[in-house]
Short mmCIF file of C-alpha atoms in Angstrom, two decimals:
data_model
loop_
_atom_site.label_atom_id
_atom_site.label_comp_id
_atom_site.label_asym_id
_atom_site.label_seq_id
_atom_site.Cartn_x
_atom_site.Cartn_y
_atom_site.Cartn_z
CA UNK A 20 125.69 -122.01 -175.47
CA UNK A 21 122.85 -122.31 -172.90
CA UNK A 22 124.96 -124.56 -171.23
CA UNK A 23 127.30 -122.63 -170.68
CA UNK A 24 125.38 -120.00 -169.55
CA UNK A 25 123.44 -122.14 -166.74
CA UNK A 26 127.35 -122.64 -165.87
CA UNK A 27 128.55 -119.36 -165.92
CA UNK A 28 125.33 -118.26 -163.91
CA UNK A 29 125.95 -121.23 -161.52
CA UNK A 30 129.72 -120.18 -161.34
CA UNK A 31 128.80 -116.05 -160.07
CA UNK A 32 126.35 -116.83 -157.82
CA UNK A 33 128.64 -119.25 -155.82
CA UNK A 34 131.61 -117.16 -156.64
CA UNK A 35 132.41 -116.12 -152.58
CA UNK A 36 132.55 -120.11 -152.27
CA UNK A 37 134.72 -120.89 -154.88
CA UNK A 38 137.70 -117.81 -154.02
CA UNK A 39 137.52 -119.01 -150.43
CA UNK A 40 137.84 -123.03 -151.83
CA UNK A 41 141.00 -122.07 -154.10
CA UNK A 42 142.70 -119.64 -151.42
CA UNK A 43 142.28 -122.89 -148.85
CA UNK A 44 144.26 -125.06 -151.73
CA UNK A 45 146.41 -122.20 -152.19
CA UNK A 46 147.73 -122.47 -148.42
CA UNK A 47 147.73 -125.97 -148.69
CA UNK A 48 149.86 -126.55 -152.14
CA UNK A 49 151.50 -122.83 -152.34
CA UNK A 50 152.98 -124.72 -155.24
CA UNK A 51 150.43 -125.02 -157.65
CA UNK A 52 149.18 -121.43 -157.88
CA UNK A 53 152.76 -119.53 -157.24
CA UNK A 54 153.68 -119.15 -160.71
CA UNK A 55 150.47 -117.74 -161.72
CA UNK A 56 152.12 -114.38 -159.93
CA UNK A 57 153.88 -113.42 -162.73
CA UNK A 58 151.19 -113.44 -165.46
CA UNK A 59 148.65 -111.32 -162.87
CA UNK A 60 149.30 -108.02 -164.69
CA UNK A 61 148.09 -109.92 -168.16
CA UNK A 62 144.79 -111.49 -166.04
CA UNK A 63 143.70 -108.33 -164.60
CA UNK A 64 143.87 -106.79 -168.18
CA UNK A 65 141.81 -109.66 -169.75
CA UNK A 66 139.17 -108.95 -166.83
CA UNK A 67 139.49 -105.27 -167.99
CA UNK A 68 138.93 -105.83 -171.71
CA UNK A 69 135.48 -107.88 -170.29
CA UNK A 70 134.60 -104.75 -168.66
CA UNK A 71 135.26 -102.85 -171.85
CA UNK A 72 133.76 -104.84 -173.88
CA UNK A 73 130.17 -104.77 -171.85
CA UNK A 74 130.51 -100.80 -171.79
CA UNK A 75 128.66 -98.57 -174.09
CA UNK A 76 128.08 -95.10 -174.72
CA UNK A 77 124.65 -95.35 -172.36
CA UNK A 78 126.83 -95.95 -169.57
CA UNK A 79 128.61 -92.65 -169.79
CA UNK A 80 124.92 -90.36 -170.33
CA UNK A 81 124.13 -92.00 -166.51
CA UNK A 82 126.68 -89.07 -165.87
CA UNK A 83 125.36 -86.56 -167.70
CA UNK A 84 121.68 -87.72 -166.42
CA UNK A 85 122.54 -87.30 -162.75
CA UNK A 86 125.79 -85.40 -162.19
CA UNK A 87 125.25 -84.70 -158.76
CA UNK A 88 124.85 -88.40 -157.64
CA UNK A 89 128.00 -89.51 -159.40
CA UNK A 90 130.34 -86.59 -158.58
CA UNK A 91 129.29 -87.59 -154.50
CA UNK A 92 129.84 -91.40 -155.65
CA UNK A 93 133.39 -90.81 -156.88
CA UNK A 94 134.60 -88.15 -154.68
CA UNK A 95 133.03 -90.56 -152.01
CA UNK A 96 135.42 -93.40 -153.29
CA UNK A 97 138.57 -91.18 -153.50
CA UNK A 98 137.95 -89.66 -150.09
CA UNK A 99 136.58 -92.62 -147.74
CA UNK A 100 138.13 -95.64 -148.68
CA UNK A 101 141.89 -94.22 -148.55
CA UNK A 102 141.08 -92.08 -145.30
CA UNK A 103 139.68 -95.11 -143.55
CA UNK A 104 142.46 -96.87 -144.81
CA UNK A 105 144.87 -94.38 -143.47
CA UNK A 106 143.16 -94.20 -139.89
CA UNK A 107 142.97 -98.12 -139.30
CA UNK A 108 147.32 -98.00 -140.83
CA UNK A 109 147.33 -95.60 -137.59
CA UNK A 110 144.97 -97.71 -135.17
CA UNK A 111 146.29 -100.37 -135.51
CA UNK A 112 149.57 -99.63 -135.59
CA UNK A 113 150.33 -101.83 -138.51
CA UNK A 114 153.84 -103.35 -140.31
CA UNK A 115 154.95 -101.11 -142.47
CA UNK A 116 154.66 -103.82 -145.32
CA UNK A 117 150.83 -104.53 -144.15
CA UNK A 118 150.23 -101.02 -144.07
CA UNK A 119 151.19 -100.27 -147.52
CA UNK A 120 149.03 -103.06 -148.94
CA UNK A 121 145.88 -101.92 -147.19
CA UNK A 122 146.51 -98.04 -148.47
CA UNK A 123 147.08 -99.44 -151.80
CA UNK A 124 143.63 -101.53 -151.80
CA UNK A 125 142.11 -97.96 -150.25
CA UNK A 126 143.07 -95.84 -153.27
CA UNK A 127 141.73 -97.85 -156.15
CA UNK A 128 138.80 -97.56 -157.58
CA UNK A 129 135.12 -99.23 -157.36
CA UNK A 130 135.36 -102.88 -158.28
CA UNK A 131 132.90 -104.26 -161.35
CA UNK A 132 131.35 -106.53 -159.35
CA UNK A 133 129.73 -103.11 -157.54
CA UNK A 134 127.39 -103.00 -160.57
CA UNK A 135 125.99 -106.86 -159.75
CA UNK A 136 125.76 -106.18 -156.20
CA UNK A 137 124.09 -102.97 -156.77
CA UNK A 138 121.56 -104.62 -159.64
CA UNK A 139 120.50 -107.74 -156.63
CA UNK A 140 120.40 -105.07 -153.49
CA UNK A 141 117.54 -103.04 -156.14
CA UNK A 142 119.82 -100.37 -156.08
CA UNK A 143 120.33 -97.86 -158.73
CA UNK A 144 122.23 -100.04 -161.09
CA UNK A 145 122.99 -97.16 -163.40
CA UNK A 146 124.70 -94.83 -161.23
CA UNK A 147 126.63 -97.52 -160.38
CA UNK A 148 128.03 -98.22 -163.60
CA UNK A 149 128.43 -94.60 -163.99
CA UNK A 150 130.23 -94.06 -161.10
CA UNK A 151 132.64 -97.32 -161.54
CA UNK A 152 133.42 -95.99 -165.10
CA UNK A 153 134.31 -92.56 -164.05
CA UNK A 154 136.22 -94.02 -161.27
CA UNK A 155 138.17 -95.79 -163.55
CA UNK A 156 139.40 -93.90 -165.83
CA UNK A 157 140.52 -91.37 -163.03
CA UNK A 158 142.73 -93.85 -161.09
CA UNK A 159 145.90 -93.56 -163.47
CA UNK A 160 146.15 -89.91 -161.61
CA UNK A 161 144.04 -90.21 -158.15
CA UNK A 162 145.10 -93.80 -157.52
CA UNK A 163 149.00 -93.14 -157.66
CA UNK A 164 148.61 -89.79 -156.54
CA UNK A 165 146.46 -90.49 -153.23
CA UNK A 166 148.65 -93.43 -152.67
CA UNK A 167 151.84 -91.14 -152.46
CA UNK A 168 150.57 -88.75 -150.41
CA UNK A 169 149.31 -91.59 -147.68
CA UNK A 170 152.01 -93.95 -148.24
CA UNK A 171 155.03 -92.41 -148.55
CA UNK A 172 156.03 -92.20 -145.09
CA UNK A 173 156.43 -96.17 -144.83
CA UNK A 174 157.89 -96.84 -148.40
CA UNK A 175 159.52 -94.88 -151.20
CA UNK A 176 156.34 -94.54 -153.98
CA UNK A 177 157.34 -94.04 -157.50
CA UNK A 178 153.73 -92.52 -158.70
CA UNK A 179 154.44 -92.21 -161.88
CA UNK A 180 155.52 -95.49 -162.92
CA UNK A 181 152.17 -96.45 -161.17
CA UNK A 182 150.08 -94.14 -163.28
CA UNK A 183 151.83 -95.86 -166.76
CA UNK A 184 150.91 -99.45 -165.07
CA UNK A 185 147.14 -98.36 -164.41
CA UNK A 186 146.65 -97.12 -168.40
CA UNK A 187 148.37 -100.47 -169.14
CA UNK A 188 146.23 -102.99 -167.39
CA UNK A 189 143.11 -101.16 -166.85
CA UNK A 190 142.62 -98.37 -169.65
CA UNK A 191 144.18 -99.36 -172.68
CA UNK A 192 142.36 -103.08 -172.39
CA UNK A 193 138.91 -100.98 -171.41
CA UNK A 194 139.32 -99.34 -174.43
CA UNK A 195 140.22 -101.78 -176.65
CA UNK A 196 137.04 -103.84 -175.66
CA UNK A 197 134.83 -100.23 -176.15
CA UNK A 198 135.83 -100.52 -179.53
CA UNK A 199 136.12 -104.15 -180.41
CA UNK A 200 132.03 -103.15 -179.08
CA UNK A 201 131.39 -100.60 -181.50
CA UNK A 202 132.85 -101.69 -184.44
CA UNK A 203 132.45 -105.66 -184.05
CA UNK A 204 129.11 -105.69 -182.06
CA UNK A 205 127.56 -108.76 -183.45
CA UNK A 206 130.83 -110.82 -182.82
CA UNK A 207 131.06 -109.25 -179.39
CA UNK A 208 128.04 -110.06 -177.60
CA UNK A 209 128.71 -113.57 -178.51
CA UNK A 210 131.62 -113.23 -176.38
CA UNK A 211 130.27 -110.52 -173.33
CA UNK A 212 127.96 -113.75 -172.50
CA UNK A 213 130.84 -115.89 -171.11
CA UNK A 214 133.27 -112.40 -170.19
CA UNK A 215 131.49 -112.85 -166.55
CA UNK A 216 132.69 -116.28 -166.22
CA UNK A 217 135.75 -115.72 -167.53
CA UNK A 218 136.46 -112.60 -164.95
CA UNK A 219 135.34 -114.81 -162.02
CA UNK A 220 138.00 -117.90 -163.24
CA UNK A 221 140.41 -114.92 -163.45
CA UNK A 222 139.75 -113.63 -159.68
CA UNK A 223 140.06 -116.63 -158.31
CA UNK A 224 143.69 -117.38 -160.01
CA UNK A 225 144.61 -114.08 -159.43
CA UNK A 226 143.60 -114.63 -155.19
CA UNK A 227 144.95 -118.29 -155.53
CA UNK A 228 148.24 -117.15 -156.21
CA UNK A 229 148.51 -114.19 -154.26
CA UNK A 230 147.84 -116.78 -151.04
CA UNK A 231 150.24 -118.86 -152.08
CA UNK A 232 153.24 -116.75 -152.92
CA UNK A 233 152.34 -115.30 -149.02
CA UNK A 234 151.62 -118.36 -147.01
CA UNK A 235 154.03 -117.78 -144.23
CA UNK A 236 152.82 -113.96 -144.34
CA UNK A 237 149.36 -115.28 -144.25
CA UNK A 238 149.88 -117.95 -141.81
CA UNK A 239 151.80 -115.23 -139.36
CA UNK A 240 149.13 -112.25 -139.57
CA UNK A 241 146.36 -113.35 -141.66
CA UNK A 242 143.63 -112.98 -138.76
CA UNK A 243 145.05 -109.57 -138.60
CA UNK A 244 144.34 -108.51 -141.95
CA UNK A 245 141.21 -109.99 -142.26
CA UNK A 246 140.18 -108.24 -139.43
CA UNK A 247 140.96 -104.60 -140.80
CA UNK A 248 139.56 -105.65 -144.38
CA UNK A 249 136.37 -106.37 -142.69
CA UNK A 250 136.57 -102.81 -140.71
CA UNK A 251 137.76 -101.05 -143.72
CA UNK A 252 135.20 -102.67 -145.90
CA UNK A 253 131.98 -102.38 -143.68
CA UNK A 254 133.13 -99.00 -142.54
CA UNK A 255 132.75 -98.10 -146.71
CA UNK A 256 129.78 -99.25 -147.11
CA UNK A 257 128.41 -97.37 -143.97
CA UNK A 258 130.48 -94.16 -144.71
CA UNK A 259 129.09 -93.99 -148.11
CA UNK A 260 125.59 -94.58 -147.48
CA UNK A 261 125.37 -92.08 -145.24
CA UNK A 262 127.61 -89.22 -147.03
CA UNK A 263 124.71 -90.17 -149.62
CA UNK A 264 122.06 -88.90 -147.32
CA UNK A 265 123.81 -86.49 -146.06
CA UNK A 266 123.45 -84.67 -149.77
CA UNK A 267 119.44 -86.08 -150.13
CA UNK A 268 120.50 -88.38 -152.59
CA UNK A 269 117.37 -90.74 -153.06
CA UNK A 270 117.90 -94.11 -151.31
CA UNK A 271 118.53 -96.08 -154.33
CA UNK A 272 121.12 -94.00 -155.10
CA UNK A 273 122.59 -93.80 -151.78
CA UNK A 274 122.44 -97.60 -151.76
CA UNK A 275 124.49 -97.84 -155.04
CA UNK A 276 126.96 -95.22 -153.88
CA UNK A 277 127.37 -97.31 -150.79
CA UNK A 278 128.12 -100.45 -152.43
CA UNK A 279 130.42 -98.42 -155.17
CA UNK A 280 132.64 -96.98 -152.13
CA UNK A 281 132.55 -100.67 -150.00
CA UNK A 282 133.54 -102.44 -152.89
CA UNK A 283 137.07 -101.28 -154.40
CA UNK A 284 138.90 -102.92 -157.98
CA UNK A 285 140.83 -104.97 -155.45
CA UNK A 286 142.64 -107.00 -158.66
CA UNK A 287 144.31 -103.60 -159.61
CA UNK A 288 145.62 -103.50 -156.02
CA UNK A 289 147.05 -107.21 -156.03
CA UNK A 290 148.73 -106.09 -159.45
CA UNK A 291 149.92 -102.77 -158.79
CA UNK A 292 151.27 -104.52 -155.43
CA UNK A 293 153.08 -107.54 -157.70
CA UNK A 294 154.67 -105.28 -159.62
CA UNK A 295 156.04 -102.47 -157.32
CA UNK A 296 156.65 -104.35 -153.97
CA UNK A 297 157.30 -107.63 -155.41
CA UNK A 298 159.93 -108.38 -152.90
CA UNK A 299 157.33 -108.42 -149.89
CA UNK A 300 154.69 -110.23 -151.04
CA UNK A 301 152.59 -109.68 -148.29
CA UNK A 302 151.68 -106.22 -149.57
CA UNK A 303 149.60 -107.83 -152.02
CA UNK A 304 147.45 -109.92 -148.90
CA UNK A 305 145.25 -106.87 -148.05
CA UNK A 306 143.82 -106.92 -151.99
CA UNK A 307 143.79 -110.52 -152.28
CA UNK A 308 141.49 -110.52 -149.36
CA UNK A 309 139.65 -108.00 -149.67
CA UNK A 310 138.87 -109.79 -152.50
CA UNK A 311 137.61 -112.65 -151.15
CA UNK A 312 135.89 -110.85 -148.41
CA UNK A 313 133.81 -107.86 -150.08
CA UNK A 314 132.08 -110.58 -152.21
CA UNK A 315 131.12 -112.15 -149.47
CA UNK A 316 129.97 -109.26 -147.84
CA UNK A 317 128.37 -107.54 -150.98
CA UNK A 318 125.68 -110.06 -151.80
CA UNK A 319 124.78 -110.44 -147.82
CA UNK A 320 124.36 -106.49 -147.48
CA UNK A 321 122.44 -106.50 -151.36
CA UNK A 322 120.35 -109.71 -149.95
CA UNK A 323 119.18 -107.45 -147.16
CA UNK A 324 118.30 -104.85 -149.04
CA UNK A 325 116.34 -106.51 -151.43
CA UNK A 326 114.64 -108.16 -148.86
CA UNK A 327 113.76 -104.52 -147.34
CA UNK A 328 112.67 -103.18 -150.80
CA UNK A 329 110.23 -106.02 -151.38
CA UNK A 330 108.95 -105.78 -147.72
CA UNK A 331 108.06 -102.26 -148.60
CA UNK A 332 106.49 -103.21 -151.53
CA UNK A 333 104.16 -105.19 -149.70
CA UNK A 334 103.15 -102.34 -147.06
CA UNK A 335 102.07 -100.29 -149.53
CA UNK A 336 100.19 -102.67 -151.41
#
């Protein structure tokens, strides 16, 4: 088993490397990640049940502990990340199919990989969690209902079919693995060690395929949706730093809310894009690279701010 930890360790710390490796074979043999399209709804809800399955009842009394914190943190991620995503639609002046996809990545909530970023940058690690669980279980209504309000004027949105394919792939397997973790916990924590390994393998197939079923899309505006991603991202994690401060949050917490906001469940918006815009596939790009970018970008901005932290440590020692 240690083994296998070392690897999985190994395997998140270079994770950035390996989604960029698999999204360059992607483009170059579209082929052998294509099919994996299909089965991304059943991949997302394995990552899901990992999520669930790490989760425990401690998690949920970080809300009760600091309400104030994680009511900015949420309404923070339901506020910023579509609104940005809505002005840069209307900056840019982007395709209608383009524009869809990067509203869609806007209105989900935090990603799990917030919590990591937000453990390395010496954040407050249990806001974070607190924040991406109550996140979560509001995007079957705020997700679909955001989106329709923003979207709607490129693309016909059938919300509530959305908010049925959130509780499938994100709540019902969260809850499952809650209480495969209270009522099998011995059995379960063999499993949780490994769940982080297994959630990265996922992410990558899930990106992999993505790429591939969109190489022309890719290929013909790529650079341009790279480009907002990077705006939209870095604009989140400013935007919710500083809404932090702006309510004298501490600065852990304010650095935790920021990474909770920059960082968004970007596998929910590949899925939710596979299975209601299937015929343009390049709806889904935005997610898949956001992807790719924001865990690029989250361990550069946590590296800096651990850096700071033990720099201050220092001075006043």
């Amino acid at each position: 088993m240690s083994v296998i930890l070392k690897f999985s360790q190994f395997i998140q710390k270079t994770f950035a490397l390996w989604v960029v490796f698999f999204a360059f074979i992607a483009l170059c043999f579209p082929s052998a990640f294509v099919w994996m399209k299909a089965y991304i709804p059943w991949v997302l809800g394995i990552i899901m049940l990992g999520m669930g399955m790490t989760m425990t009842v401690d998690d949920f009394k970080g809300v009760l502990q600091s309400p104030k914190a994680v009511f900015i943190g949420v309404v923070a991620q339901f506020v910023i990340m579509p609104g940005l995503a809505y002005a840069l639609c209307q900056i840019f002046q982007l395709p209608a199919e383009i524009a869809v996809g990067v509203l869609l990545v806007g209105c989900c909530p935090g990603g799990t990989a917030s919590n990591v970023i937000a453990y390395m940058a010496k954040a407050n690690t249990a806001l974070s969690v607190a924040c991406t669980s109550v996140s979560t279980f509001l995007a079957p209504v705020l997700t679909p209902a955001i989106f329709y309000v923003l979207a709607s004027q490129w693309i016909p949105i059938d919300a509530g079919s959305m908010f049925i394919d959130i509780l499938k792939v994100v709540i019902f397997p969260i809850i499952l693995g809650v209480m495969l973790r209270t009522f099998f916990k011995q059995k379960t924590e063999q499993y949780i060690q490994v769940m982080p390994l297994i959630s990265v393998i996922a992410i990558v197939l899930i990106v992999a395929a993505i790429i591939a079923a969109s190489k022309a899309s890719i290929l013909q505006s790529g650079l341009l949706i790279l480009g907002v991603v990077m705006l939209h991202n870095g604009l989140g994690f400013l935007l919710g730093y500083w809404a932090s401060r702006l309510f004298k949050l501490p600065y852990a917490d304010a650095k935790a809310v920021s990474i909770e906001v920059g960082m968004q469940n970007s596998g929910l918006g590949v899925t939710l894009a596979a299975l209601h815009f299937a015929t343009s596939p390049v709806t889904a790009v935005p997610s898949a690279i956001f992807s790719l970018w924001h865990n690029i970008s989250g361990p550069a901005l946590a590296t800096y701010w651990a850096a700071k932290a033990d720099n201050m440590k220092e001075d006043q020692s």
